[in-house]
Coordinates of C-alpha atoms in Angstrom, one line a residue:
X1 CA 64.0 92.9 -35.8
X2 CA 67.2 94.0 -34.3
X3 CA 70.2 91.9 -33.3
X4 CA 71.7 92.3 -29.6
X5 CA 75.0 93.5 -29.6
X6 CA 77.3 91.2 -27.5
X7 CA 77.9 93.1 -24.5
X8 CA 74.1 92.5 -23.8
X9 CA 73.9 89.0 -24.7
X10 CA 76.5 88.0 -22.7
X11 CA 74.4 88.9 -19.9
X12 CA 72.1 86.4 -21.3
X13 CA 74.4 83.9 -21.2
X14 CA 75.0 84.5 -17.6
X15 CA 71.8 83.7 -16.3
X16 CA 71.9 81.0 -13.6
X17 CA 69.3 79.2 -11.2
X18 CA 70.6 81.4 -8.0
X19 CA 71.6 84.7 -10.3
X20 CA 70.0 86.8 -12.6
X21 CA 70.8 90.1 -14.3
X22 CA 68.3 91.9 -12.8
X23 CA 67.7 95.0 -11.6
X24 CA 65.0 96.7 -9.7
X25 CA 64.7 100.5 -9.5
X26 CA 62.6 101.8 -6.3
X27 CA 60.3 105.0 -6.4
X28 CA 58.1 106.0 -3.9
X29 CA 55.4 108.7 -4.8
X30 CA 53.6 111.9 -2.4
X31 CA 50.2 111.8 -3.7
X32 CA 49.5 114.6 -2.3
X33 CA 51.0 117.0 -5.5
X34 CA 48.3 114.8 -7.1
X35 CA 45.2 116.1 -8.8
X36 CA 42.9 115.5 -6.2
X37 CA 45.8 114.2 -4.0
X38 CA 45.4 110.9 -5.0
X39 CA 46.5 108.3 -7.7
X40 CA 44.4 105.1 -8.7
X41 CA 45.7 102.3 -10.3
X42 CA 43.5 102.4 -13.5
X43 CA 45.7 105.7 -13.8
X44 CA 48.9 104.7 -13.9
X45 CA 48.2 101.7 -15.9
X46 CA 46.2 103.7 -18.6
X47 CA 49.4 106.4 -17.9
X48 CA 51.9 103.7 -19.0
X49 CA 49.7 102.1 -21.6
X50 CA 49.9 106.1 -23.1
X51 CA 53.5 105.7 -23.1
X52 CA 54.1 102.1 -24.6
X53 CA 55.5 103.7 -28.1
X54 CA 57.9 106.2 -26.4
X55 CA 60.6 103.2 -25.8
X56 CA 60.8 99.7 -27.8
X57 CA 61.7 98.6 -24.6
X58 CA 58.2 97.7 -23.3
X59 CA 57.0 95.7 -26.5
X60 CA 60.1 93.5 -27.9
X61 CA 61.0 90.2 -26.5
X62 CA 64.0 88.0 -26.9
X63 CA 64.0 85.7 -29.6
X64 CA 67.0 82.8 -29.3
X65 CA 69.5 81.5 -32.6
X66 CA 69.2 77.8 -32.3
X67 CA 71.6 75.9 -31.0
X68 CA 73.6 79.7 -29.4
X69 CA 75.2 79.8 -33.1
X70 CA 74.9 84.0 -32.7
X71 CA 73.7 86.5 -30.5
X72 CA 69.7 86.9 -29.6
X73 CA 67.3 89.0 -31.4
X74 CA 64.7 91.7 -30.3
X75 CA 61.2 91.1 -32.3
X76 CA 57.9 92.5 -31.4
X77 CA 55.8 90.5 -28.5
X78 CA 52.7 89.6 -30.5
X79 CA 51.1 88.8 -27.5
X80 CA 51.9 91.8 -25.6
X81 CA 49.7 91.5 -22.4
X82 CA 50.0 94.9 -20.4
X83 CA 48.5 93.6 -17.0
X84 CA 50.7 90.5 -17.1
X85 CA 54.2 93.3 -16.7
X86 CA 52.1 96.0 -14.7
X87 CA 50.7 94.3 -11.9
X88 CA 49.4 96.0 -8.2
X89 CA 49.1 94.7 -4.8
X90 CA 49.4 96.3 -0.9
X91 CA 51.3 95.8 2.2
X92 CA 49.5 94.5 5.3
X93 CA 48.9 97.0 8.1
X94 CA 50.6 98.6 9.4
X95 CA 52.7 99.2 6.0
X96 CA 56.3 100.0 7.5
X97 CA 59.7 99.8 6.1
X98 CA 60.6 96.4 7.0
X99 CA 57.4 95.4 5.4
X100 CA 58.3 97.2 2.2
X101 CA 62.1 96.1 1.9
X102 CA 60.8 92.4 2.4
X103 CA 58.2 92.7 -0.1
X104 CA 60.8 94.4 -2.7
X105 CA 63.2 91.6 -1.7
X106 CA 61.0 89.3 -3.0
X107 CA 59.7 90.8 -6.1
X108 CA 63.2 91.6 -7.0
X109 CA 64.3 88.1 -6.4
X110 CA 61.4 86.4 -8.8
X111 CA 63.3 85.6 -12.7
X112 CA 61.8 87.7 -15.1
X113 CA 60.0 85.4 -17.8
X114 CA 62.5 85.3 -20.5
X115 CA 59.9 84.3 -23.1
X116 CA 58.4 87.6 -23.0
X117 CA 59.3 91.5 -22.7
X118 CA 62.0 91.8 -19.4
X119 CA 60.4 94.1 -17.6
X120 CA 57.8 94.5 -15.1
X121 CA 56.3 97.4 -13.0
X122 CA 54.7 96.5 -9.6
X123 CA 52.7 98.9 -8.0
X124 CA 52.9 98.9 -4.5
X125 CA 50.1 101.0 -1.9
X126 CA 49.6 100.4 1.6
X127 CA 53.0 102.5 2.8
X128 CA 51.3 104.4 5.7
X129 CA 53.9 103.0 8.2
X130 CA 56.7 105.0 6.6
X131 CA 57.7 107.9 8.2
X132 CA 57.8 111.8 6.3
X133 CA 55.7 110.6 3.8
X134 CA 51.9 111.2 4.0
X135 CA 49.1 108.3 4.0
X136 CA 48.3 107.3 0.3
X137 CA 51.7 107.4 -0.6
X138 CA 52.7 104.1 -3.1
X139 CA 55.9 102.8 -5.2
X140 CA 57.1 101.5 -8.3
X141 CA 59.4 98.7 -8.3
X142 CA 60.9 98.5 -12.3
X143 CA 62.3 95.6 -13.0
X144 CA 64.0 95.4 -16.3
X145 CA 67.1 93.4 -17.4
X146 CA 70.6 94.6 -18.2
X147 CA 70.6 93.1 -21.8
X148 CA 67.0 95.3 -22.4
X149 CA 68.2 98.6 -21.2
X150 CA 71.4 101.1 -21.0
X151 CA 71.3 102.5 -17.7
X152 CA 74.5 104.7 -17.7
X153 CA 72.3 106.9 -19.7
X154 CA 69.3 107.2 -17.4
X155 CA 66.7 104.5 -16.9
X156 CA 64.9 104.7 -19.8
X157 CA 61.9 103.3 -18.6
X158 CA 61.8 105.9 -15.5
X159 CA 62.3 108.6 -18.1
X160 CA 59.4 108.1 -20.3
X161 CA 57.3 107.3 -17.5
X162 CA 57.7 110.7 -15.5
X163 CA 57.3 114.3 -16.2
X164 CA 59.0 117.4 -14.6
X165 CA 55.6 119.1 -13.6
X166 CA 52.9 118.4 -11.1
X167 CA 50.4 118.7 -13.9
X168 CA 50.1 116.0 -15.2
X169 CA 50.2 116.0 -19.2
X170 CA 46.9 115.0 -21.4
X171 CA 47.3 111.2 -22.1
X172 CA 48.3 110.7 -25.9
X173 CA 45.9 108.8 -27.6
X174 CA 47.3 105.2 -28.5
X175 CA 49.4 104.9 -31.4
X176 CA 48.5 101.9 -33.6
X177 CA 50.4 98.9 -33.1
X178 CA 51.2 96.6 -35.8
X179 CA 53.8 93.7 -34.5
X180 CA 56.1 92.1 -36.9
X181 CA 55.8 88.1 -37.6
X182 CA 59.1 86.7 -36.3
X183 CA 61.3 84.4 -38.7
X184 CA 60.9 81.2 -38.8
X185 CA 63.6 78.6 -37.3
X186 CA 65.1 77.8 -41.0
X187 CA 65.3 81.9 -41.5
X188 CA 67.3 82.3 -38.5
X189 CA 69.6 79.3 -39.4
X190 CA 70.1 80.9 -42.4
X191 CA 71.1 84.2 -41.4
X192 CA 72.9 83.1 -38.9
X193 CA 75.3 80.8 -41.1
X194 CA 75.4 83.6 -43.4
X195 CA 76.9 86.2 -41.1
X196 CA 79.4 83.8 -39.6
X197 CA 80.7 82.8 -43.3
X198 CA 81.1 86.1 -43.9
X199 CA 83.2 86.9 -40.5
X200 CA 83.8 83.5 -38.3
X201 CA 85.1 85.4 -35.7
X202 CA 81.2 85.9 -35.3
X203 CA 80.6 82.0 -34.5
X204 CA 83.3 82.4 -31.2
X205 CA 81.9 85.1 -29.4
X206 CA 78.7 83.4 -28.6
X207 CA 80.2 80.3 -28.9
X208 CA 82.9 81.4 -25.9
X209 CA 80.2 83.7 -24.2
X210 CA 78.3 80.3 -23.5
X211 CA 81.7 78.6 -22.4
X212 CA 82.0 81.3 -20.0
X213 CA 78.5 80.5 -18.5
X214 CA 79.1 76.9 -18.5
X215 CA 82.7 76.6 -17.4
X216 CA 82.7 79.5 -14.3
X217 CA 86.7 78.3 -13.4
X218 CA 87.9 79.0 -16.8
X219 CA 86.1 82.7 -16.5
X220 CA 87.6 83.0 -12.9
X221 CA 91.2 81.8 -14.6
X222 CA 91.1 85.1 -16.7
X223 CA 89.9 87.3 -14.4
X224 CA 93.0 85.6 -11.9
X225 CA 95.3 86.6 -14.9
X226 CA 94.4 89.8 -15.4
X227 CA 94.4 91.3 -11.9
X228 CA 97.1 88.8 -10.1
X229 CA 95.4 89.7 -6.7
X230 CA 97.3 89.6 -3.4
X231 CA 96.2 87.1 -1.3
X232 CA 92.9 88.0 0.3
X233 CA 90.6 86.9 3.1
X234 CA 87.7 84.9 2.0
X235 CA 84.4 86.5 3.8
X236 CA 80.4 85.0 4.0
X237 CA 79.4 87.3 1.1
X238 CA 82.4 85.1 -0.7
X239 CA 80.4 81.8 -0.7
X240 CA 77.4 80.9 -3.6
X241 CA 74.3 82.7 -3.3
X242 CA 71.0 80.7 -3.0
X243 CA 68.3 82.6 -4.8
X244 CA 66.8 84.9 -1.9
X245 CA 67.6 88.5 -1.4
X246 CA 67.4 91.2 0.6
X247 CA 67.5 94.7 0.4
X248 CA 67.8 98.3 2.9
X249 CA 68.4 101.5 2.4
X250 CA 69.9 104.7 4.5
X251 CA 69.6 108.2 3.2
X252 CA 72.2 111.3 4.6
X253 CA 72.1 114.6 3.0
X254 CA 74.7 114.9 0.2
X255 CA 75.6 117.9 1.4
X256 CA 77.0 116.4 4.8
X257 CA 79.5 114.7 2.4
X258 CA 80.6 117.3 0.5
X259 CA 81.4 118.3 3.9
X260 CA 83.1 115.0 4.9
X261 CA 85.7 115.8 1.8
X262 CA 87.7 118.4 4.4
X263 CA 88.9 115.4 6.9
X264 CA 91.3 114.2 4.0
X265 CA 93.4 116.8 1.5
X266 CA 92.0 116.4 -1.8
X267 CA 89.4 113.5 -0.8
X268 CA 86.1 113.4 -3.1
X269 CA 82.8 112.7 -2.3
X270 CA 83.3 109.3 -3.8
X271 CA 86.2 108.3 -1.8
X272 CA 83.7 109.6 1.3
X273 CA 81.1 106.9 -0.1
X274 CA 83.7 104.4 -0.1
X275 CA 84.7 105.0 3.6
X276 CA 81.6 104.7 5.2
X277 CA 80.6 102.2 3.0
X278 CA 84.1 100.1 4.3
X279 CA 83.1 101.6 7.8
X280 CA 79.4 100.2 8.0
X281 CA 80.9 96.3 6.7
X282 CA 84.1 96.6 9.4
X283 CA 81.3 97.1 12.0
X284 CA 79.8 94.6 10.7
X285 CA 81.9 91.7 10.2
X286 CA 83.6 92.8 13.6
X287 CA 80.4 92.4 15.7
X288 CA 79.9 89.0 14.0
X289 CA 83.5 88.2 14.9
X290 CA 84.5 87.6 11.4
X291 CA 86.5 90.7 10.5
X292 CA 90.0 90.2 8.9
X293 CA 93.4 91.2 9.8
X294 CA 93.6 92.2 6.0
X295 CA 91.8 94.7 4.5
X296 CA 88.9 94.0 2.3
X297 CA 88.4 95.3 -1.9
X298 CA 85.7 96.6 -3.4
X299 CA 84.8 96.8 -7.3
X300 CA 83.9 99.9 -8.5
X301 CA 82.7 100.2 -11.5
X302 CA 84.0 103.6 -13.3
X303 CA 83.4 105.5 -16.5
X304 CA 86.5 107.5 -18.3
X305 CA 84.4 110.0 -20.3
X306 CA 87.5 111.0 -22.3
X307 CA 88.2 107.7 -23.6
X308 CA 85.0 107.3 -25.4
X309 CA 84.6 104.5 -28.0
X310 CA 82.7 104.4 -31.5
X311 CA 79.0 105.1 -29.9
X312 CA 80.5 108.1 -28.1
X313 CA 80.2 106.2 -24.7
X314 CA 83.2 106.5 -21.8
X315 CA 85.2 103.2 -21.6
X316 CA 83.8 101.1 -18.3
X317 CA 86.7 100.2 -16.2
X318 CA 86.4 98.2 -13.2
X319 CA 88.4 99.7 -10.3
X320 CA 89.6 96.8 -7.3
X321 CA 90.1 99.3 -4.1
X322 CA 91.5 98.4 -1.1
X323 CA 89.1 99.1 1.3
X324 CA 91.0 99.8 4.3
X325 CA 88.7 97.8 6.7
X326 CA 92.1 97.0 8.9
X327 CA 92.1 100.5 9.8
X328 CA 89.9 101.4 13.1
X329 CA 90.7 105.2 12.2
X330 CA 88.1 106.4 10.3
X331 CA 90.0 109.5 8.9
X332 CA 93.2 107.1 8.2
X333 CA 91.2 105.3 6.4
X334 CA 89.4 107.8 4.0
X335 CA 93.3 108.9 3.3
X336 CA 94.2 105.8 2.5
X337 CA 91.7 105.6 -0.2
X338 CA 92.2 109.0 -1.4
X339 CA 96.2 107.7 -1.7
X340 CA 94.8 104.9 -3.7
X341 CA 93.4 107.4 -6.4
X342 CA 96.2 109.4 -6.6
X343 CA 97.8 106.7 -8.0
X344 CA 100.7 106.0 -4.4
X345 CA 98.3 102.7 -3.6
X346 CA 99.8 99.5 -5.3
X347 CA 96.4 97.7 -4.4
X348 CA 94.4 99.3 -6.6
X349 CA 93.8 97.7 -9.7
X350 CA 92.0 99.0 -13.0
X351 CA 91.2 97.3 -15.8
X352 CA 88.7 97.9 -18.8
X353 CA 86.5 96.1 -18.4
X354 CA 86.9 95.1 -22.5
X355 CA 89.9 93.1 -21.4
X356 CA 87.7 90.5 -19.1
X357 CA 85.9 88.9 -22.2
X358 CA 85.2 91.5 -24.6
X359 CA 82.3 93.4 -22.9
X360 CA 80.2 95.5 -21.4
X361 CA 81.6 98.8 -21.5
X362 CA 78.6 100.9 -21.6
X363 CA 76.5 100.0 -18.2
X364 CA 77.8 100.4 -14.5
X365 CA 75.2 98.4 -13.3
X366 CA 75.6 95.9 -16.0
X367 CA 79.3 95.6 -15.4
X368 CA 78.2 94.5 -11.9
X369 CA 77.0 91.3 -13.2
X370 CA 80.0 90.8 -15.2
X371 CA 82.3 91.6 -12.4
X372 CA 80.2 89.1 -10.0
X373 CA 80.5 86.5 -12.7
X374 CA 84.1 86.7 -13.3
X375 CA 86.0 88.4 -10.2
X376 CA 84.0 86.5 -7.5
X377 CA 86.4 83.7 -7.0
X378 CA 84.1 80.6 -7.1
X379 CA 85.6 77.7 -8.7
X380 CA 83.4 75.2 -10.2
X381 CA 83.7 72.6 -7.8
X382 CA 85.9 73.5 -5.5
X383 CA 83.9 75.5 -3.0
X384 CA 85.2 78.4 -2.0
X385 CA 88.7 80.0 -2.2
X386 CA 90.4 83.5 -2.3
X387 CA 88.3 86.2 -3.5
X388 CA 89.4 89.3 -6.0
X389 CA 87.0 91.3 -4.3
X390 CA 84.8 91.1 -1.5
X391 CA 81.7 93.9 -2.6
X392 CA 80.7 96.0 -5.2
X393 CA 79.5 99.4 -5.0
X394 CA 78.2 100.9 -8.1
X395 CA 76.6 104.3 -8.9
X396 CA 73.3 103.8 -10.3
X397 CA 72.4 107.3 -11.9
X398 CA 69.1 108.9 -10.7
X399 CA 66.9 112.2 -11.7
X400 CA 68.6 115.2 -11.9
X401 CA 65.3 116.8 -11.6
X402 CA 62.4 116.4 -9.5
X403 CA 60.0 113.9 -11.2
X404 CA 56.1 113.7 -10.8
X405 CA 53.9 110.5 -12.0
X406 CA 50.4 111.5 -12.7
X407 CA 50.9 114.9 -10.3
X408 CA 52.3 112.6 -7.6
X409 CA 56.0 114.0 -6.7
X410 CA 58.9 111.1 -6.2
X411 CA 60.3 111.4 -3.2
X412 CA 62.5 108.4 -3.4
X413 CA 64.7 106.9 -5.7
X414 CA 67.3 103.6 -5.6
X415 CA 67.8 100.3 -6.8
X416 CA 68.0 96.8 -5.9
X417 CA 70.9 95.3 -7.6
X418 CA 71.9 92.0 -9.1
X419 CA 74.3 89.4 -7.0
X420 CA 76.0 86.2 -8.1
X421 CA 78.1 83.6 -7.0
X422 CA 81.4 84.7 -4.7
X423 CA 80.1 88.0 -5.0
X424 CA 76.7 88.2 -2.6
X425 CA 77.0 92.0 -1.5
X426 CA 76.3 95.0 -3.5
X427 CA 76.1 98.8 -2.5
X428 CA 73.9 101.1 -4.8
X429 CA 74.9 104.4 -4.6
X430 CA 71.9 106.5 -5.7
X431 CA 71.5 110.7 -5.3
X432 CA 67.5 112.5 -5.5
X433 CA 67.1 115.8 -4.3
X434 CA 69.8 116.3 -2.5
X435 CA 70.1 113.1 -0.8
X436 CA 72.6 110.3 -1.1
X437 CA 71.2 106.6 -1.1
X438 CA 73.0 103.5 0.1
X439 CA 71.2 100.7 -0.3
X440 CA 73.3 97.1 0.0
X441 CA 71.3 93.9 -1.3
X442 CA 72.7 90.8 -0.5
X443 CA 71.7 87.0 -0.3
X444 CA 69.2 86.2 2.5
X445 CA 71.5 83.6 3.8
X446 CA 74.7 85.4 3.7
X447 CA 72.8 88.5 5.2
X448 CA 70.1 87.4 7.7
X449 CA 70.0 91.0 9.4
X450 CA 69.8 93.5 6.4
X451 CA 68.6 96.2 8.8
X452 CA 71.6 96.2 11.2
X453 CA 73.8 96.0 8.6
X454 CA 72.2 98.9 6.8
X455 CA 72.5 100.7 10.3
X456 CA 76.1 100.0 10.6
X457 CA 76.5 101.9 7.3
X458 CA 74.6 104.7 9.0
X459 CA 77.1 104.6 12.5
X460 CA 79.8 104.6 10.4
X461 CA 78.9 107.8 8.6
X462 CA 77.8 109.4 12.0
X463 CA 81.2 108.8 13.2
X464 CA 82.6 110.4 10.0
X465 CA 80.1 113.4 10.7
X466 CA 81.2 113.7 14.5
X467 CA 84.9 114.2 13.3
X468 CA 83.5 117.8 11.6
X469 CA 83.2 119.0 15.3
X470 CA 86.4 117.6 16.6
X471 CA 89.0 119.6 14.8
X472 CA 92.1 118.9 17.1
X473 CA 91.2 115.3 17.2
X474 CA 91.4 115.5 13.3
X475 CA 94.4 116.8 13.6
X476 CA 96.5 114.4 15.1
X477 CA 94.2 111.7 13.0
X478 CA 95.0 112.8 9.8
X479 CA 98.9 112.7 9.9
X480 CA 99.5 109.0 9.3
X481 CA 98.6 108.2 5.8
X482 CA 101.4 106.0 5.5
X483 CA 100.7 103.7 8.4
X484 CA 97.4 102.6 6.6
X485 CA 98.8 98.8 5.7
X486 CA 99.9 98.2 9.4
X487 CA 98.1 95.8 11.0
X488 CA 95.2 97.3 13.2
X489 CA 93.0 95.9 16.4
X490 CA 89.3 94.8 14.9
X491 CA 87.4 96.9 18.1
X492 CA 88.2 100.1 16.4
X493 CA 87.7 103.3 18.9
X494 CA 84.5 105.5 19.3
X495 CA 84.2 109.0 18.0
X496 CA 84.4 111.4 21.2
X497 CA 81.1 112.5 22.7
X498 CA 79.2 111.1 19.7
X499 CA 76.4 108.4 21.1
X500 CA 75.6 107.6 17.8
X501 CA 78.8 106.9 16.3
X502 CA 79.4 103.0 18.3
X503 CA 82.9 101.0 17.3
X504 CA 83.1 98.3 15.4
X505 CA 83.0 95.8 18.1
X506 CA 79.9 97.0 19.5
X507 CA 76.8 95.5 18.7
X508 CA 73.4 97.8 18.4
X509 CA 70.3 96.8 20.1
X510 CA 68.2 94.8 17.6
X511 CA 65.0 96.6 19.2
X512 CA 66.7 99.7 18.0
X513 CA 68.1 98.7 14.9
X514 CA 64.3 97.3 13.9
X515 CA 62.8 101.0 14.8
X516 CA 65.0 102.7 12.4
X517 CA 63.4 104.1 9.0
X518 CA 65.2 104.5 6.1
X519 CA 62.5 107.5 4.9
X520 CA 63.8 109.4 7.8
X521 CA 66.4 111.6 7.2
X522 CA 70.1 110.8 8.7
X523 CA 71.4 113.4 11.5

């Protein structure tokens, strides 16, 4: 029996009817490197079932203090039923992407059963709609909850699963399994009371955890304090989520933004991912008429490595950009946030992420959930008011290698991300074989048209790419990094003799938007 430690039971405590701390990592398989170029699911459940003793992850369950008085504790499921987490069902014909982000969408949105091991792996086949990938081909949607898992370190549940080699290894024969009998209610009491005599500072950290959960103005009141925001613009992913969700993904060679670094002096490849990120939701909010004067902020969560605490892990901080979403110049704006992390920007705010109650420092993604929680600006019954950010866009690490399940090589990697209340839009930033993933999830209501948004992300980094060939244009673009905070008009202007790359103003063709496939590769 092991105790959580409070950064993950605070994610716990944070559960709510619309919001969960969920996440959902996509993989999609070629069966083709297969032996026999196909993959049954008696395989891969007999393939996980092989695995079960590599992680504790797969067999412990939550087991509550009464009454909250200290943190949750992991026992062993003695009831461990492996079909009820591994389950398997197929798209409808004709199996495209719309299909397949819907079907995630839902899947992810579902609570995990908290009574029981939190995670689940759904096996999904019937994909033959998606394009580059060849008929057979199926995904894995792992679900697994922040407080079960460290995912700065690599999923471990995608690492114990896969191999590096297209031959596949011999199973392992099961390891007996012997679960522990949990303590009884009286046992826990009794440890419980014990550890907070012997340090009552024990007894107000879950005690103020649940506060937090129960009193969202109060957590909103710190956050307020530590930050003291500007004023900012309140937006539709600003409002309370209900508990839908949707999900898309666009891919673009890595390498293109490696490229993109040479618009802006000094830029990095993850101011570039900011950029068109802030790109894709100006052309969004401006086609929907709804775009500020002001610019819009992102959180972001980020890791110092060389502040490390007692575990050895970097100290999470959570970075508040300014977006620069005012800007219609797309180069002015990537300067703009490269001044921002030089330190010349007075928007940008960072704070550890320690000093918002105490926690999660170990987990980007999990710091996502806290940020939502705390920094998105929803009073407890007051509706809505002004926001301290408007997104969040998170790295989610993925395989630095290729990875093979039962012979079958991955092809595709992201995530489907948590959302809460005031904060209802999330960009996971994913990278698989040379390609770079950005994949938003959102609330269905706040985001009825997940594939145009996901296409605006895609025009805006087009226009980005067009600027590559249009080296005198660049030129007289680039001078102005100063003149990023004046105000500018919400049309924007098109990139020269670039089709693809539309302003903000202009809407795409729904037809054209629904055609696109996020398997295909960006140009």
């Amino acid at each position: 029996m092991e105790q959580l430690r409070g950064d993950d039971a605070r994610f716990l405590y944070a559960e709510s009817g619309n919001a969960s701390g969920t996440i959902t990592l996509v993989h999609i398989y070629d069966p083709s490197t297969a032996p026999g170029g196909k993959v049954r699911f008696k395989h891969i459940l007999a393939h996980i079932e092989a695995r079960l003793h590599r992680s504790p992850v797969f067999r412990r369950k939550l087991l509550r203090v009464p009454l909250e008085l200290d943190h949750p504790y992991w026992i062993e499921d003695e009831r461990f039923d492996l079909e009820y987490h591994v389950r398997h069902i197929a798209l409808p014909a004709p199996g495209d992407w719309r299909q397949f982000c819907i079907q995630a969408s839902r899947i992810h949105a579902r609570p995990l059963d908290m009574s029981r091991p939190l995670w689940e792996i759904h096996v999904i086949e019937g994909l033959d709609g998606l394009l580059d990938l060849p008929r057979g081909s199926f995904a894995l949607l792992t679900k697994v909850h922040h407080a079960a898992i460290d995912l700065d370190h690599e999923s471990e549940l995608t690492r114990v699963l896969h191999d590096t080699s297209a031959t596949p290894t011999p199973p392992e024969p099961p390891e007996p399994w012997f679960p522990a009998s949990p303590p009884g209610t009286l046992g826990l009491l009794g440890r419980s009371l014990l550890r907070n005599a012997t340090s009552p500072l024990r007894l107000a950290r879950p005690l103020a955890a649940l506060a937090t959960r129960l009193l969202p103005a109060a957590s909103s009141f710190v956050a307020d304090a530590l930050l003291r925001p500007e004023s900012m613009p309140v937006t539709r992913f600003n409002a309370v989520v209900s508990p839908h969700r949707v999900f898309e993904t666009r891919r673009f060679p890595l390498a293109d933004f490696r490229r993109l670094r040479a618009l802006v002096d000094g830029a990095t490849v993850n101011e570039v991912v900011l950029a068109v990120c802030a790109g894709g939701l100006r052309r969004y909010l401006a086609h929907t008429g709804e775009l500020p004067e002001a610019s819009l902020s992102a959180i972001a969560p980020v890791t110092l490595r060389d502040v490390a605490d007692g575990d050895g892990h970097g100290e999470l901080m959570l970075m508040r950009a300014s977006l620069g979403t005012h800007l219609a110049d797309p180069v002015a704006r990537l300067a703009y946030l490269h001044a921002q992390a030089e330190g010349s920007d007075a928007y940008a705010r960072t704070v550890p992420a320690r000093e918002l109650t105490d926690v999660a420092r170990h987990t980007p993604a999990a710091t996502l959930t806290l940020a939502a929680k705390l920094l998105g600006g929803v009073a407890a019954g007051a509706g809505r008011r002004a926001p301290l950010a408007h997104c969040t866009i998170v790295n989610v690490p993925g395989p630095s290698v290729p990875l093979y399940l039962g012979g079958a090589k991955m092809t595709y990697f992201s995530a489907i991300m948590p959302i809460a209340d005031g904060m209802g839009l999330v960009f996971a930033v994913t990278s698989y074989e040379g390609m770079l993933i950005i994949s938003p999830t959102a609330c269905r209501e706040q985001l009825p048209d997940p594939a145009f948004f996901a296409q605006c992300v895609r025009d805006s980094f087009q226009e980005y790419l067009a600027l590559l060939d249009a080296p005198a244009k660049r030129a007289t673009r680039a001078r102005p990094v100063r003149s990023a905070r004046t105000k500018a008009s919400a049309g924007g202007r098109a990139a020269p003799a670039v089709p693809a790359a539309r302003t903000a103003a202009t809407p795409l063709p729904a037809a054209t938007a629904a055609r696109r496939r996020s398997t295909a590769r960006a140009r």
